[in-house]
mmCIF file of C-alpha atoms in Angstrom:
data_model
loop_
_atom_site.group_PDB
_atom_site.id
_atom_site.type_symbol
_atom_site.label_atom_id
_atom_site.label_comp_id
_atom_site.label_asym_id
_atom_site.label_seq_id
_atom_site.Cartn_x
_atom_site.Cartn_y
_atom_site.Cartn_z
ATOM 1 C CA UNK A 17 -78.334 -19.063 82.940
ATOM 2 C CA UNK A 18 -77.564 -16.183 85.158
ATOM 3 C CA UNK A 19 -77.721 -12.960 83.191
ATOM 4 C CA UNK A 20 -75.665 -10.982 85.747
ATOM 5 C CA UNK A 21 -72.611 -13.402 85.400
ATOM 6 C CA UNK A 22 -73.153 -13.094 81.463
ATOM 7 C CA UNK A 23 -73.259 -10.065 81.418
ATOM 8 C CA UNK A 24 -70.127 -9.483 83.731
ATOM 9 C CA UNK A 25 -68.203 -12.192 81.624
ATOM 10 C CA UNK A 26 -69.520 -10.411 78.557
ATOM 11 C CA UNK A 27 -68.313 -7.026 79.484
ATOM 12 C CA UNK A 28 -65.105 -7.882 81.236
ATOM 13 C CA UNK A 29 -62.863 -8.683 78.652
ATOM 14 C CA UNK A 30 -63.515 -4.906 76.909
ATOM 15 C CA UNK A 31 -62.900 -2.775 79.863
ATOM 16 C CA UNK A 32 -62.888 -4.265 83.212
ATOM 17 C CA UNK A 33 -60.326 -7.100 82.388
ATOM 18 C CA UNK A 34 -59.229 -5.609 78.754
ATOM 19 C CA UNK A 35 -56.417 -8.102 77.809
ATOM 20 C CA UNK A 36 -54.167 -5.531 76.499
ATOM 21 C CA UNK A 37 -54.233 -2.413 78.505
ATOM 22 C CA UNK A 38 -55.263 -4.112 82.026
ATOM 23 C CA UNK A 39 -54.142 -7.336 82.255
ATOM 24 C CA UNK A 40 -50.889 -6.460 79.937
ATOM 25 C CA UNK A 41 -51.097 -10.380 77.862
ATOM 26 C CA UNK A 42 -50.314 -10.565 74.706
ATOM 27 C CA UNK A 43 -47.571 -7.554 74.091
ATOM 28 C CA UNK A 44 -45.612 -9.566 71.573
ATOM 29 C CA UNK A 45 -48.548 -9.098 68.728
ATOM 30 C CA UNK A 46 -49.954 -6.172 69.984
ATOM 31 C CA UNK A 47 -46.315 -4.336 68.999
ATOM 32 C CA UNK A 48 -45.630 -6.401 65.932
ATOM 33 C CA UNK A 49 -49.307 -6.651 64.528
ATOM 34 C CA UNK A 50 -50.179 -2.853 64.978
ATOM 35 C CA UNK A 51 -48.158 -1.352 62.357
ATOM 36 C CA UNK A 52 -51.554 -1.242 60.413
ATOM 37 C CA UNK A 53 -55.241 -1.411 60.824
ATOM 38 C CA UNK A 54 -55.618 -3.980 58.681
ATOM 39 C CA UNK A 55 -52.942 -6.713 60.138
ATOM 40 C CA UNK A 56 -54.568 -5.681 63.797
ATOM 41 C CA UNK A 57 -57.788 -6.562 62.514
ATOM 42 C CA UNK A 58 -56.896 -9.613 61.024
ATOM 43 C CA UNK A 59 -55.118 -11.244 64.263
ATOM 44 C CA UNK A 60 -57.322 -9.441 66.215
ATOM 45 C CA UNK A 61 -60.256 -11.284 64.912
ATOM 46 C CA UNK A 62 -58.345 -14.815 64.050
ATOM 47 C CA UNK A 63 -57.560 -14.940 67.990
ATOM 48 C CA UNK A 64 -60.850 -14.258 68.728
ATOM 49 C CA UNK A 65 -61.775 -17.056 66.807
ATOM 50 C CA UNK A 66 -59.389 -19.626 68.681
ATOM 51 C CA UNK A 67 -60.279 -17.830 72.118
ATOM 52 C CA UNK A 68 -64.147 -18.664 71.976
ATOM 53 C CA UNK A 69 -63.704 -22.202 70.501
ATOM 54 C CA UNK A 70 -60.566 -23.405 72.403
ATOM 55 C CA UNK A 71 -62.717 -21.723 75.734
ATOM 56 C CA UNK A 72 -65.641 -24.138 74.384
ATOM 57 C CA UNK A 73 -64.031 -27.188 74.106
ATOM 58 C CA UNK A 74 -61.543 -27.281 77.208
ATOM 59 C CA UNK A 75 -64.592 -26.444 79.410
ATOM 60 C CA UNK A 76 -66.557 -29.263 77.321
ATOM 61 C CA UNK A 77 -63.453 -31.393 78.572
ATOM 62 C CA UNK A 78 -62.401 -30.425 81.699
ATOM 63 C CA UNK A 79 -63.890 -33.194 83.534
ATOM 64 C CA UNK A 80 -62.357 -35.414 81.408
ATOM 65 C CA UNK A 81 -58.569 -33.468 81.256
ATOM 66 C CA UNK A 82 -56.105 -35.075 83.379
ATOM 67 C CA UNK A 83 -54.590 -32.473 85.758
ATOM 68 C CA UNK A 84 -51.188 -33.014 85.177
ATOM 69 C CA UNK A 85 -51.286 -33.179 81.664
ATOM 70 C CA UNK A 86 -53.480 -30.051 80.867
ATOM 71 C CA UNK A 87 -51.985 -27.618 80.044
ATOM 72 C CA UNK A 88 -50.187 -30.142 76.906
ATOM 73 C CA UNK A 89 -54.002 -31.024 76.397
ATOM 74 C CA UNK A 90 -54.687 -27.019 75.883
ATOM 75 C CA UNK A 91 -52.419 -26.895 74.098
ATOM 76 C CA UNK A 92 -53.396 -29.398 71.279
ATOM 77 C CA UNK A 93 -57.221 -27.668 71.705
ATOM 78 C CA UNK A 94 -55.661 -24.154 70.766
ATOM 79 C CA UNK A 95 -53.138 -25.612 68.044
ATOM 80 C CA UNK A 96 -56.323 -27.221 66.129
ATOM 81 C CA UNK A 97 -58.041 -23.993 65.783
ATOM 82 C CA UNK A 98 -54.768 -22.138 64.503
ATOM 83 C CA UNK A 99 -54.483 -24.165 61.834
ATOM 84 C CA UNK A 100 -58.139 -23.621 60.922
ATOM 85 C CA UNK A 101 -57.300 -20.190 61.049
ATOM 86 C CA UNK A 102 -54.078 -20.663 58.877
ATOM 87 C CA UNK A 103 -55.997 -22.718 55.732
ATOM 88 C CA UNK A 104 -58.699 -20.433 56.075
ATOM 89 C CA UNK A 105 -56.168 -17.305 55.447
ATOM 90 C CA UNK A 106 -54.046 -19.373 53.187
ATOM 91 C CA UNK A 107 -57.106 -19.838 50.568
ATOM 92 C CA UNK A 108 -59.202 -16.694 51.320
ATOM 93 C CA UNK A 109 -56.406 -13.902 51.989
ATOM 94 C CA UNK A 110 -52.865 -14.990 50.948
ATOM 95 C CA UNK A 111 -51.630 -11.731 50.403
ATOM 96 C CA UNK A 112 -52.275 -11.059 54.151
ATOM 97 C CA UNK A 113 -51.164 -13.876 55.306
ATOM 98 C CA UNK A 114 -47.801 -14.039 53.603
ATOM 99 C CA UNK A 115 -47.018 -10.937 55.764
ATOM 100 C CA UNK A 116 -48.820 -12.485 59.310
ATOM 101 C CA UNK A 117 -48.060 -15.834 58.826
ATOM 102 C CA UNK A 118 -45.136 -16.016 61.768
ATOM 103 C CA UNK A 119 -47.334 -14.399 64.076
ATOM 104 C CA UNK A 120 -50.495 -16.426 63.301
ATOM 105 C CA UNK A 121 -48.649 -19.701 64.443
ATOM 106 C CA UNK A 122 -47.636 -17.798 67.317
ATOM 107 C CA UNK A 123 -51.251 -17.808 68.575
ATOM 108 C CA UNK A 124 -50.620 -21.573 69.535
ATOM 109 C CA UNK A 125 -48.610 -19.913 72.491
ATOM 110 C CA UNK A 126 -50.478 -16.540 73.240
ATOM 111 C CA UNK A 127 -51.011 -16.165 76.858
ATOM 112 C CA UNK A 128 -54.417 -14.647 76.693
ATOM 113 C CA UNK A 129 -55.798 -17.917 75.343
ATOM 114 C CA UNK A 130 -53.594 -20.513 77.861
ATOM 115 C CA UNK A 131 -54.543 -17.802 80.812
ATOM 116 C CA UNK A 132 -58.325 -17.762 79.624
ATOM 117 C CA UNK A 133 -58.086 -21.435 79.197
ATOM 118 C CA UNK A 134 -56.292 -22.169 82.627
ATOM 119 C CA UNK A 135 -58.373 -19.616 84.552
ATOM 120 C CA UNK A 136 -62.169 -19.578 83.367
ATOM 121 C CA UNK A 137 -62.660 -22.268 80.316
ATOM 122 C CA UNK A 138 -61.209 -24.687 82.847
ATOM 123 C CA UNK A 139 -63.658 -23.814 85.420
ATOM 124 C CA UNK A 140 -66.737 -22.855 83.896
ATOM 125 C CA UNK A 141 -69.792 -23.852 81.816
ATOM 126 C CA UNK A 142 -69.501 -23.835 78.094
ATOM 127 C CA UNK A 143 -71.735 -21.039 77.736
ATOM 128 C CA UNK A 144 -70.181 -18.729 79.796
ATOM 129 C CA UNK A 145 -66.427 -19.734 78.546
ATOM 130 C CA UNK A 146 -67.613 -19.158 74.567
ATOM 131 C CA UNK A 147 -68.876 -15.233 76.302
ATOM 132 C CA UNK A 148 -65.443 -14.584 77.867
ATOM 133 C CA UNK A 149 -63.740 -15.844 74.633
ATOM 134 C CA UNK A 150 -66.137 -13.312 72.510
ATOM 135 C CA UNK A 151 -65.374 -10.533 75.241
ATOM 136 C CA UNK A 152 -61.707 -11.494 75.676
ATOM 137 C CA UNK A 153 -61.171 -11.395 71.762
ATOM 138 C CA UNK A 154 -63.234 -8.183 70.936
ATOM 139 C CA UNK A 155 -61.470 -6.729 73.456
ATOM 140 C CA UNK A 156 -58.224 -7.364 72.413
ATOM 141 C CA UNK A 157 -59.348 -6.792 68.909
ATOM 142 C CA UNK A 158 -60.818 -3.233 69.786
ATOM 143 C CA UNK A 159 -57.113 -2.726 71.667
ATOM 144 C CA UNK A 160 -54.949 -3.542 68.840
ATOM 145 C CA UNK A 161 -57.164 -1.855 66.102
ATOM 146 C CA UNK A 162 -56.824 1.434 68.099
ATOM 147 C CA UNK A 163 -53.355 1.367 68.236
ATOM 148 C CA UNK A 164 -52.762 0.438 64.744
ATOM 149 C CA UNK A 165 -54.692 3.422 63.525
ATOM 150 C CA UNK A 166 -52.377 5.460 65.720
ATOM 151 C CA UNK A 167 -49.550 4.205 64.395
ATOM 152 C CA UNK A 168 -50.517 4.208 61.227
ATOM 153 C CA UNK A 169 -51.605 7.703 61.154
ATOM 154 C CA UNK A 170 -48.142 8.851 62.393
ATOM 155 C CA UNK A 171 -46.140 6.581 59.937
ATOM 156 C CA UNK A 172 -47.776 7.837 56.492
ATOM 157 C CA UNK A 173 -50.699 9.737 57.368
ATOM 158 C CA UNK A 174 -53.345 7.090 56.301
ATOM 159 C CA UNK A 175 -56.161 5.534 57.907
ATOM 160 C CA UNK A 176 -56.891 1.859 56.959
ATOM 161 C CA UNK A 177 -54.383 1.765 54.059
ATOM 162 C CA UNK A 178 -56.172 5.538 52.712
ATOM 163 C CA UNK A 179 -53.823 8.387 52.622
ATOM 164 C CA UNK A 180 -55.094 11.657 53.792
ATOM 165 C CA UNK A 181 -53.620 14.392 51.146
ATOM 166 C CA UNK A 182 -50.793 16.558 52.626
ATOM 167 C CA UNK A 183 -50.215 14.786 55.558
ATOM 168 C CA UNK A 184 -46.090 14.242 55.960
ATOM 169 C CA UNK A 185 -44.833 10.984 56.992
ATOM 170 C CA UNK A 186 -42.716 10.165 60.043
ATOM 171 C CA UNK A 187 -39.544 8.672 59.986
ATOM 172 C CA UNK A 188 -39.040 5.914 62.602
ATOM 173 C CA UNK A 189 -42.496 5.767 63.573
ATOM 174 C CA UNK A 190 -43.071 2.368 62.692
ATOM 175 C CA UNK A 191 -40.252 0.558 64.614
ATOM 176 C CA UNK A 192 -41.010 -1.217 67.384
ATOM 177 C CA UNK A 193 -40.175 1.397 70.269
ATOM 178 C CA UNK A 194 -42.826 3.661 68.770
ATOM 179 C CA UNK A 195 -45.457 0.998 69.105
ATOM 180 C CA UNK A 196 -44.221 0.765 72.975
ATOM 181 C CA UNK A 197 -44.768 4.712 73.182
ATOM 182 C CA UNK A 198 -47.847 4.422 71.324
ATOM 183 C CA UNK A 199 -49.390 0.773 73.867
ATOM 184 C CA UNK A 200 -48.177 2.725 77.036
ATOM 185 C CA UNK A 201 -49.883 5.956 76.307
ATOM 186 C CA UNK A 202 -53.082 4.480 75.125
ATOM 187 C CA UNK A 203 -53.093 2.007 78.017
ATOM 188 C CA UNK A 204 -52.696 5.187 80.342
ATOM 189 C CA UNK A 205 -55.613 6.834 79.132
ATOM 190 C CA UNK A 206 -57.461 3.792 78.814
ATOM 191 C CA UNK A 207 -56.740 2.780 82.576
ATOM 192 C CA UNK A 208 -57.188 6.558 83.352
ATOM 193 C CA UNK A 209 -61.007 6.487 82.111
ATOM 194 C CA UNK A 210 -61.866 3.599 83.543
ATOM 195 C CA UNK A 211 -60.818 4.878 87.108
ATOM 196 C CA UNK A 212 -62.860 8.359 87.293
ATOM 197 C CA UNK A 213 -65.650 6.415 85.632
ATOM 198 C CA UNK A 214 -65.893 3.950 88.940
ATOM 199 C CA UNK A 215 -65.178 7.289 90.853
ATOM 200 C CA UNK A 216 -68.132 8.405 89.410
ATOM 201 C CA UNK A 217 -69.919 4.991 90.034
ATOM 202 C CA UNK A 218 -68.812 5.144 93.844
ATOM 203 C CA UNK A 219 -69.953 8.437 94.503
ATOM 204 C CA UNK A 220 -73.178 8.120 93.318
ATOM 205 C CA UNK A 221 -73.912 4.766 95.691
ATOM 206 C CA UNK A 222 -72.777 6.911 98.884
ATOM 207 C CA UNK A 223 -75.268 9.431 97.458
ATOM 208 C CA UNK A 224 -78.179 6.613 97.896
ATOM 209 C CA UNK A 225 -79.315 7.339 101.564
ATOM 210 C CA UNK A 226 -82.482 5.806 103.256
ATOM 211 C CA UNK A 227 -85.626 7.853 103.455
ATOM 212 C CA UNK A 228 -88.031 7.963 106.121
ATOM 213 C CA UNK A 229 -90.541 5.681 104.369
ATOM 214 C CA UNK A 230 -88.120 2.392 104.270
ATOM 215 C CA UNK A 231 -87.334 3.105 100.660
ATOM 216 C CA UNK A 232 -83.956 4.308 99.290
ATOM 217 C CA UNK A 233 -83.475 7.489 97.597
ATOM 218 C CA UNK A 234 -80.371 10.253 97.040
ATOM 219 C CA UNK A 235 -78.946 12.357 99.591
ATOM 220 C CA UNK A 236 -81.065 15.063 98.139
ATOM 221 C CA UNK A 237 -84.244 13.339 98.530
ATOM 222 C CA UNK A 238 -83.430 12.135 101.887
ATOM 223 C CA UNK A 239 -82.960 15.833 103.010
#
């Protein structure tokens, strides 16, 4: 196994290639599942669960996938693990999923999984397509749970279903065109970060100069 491309595939999906606020998939839950930390939990972690095992078993069969027919084929992979998801939840947490239920079907259809499906499972070994499902999911997971503790603060002051004493609640702030104001801020800052942090990485590698005795060293040690 190469243990730089693990690593890369391990760490892309949280900031480099963050689903949510880089490559902008899955908007339709991240609005409607964020209006608490609990419910972006919940489908944070049951997509995660469909992303690593539909990524396992579409690069287990993508030799055997027809081309023209594979996206159909996906498909079926991705609707199998929903409905694991969907007895699981059923049994284990119905009160939950009474109020997720819609959405949770929805994941058949959630463009992170056909674009991770399509674009890496498809294309890769199983080892490395379970790590970009894990990284892909956390990430998204991480994305959604930070904005529904934003919005939930704001609606009732409360933080995972816990009200904090005196704090007023805001009318309107749990419609939909909050949780837009709420996604494009975070994804600013997020996107923001991420930028002066490989500003900082680039600066540093022009700083690496050669010295005199073949070896490499920083501008400082050069002079």
């Amino acid at each position: 196994m190469d243990k730089q491309k693990a690593k890369e595939t391990l760490l892309g999906g949280l900031l480099k290639n963050n689903p949510t606020f880089v490559l902008v998939l899955g908007t339709c839950p991240t609005i409607a599942m964020t209006t608490s930390l609990s419910q972006a939990f919940a489908m944070g972690i049951a997509t995660t669960f469909v992303l690593i095992f539909s990524n396992l078993f579409v690069s287990l069969l993508r030799n055997v996938i027809p081309d023209k027919v594979r996206i159909p084929c996906y498909i079926v992979i991705i609707s199998t693990f929903v409905i694991i998801v969907q007895m699981v939840m059923r049994r284990y947490l119905p009160d939950l999923y009474s109020t997720m239920q819609a959405f949770i079907a929805l994941i058949v259809v959630n463009c992170i999984i056909l674009a991770r499906a399509e674009s890496f499972a498809s294309c890769n070994k199983p080892l490395y397509s379970m790590l970009d499902g894990v990284s892909m999911g956390l990430g998204f997971t991480a994305a959604l749970c930070l904005i529904g503790i934003v919005r939930e603060f704001f609606a009732g002051g409360a933080f995972a279903g816990i009200k904090i004493p005196g704090f007023p609640a805001m009318e309107g702030v749990g419609a939909s065109a909050f949780g837009f104001i709420v996604f494009g801020c975070l994804m600013a800052l997020f996107n923001f970060v991420i930028q002066k942090v490989n500003e900082k990485k680039e600066r540093m590698k022009k700083q690496v100069l050669p010295l005199s005795d073949g070896k490499v060293g920083t501008m400082k040690e050069a002079a």
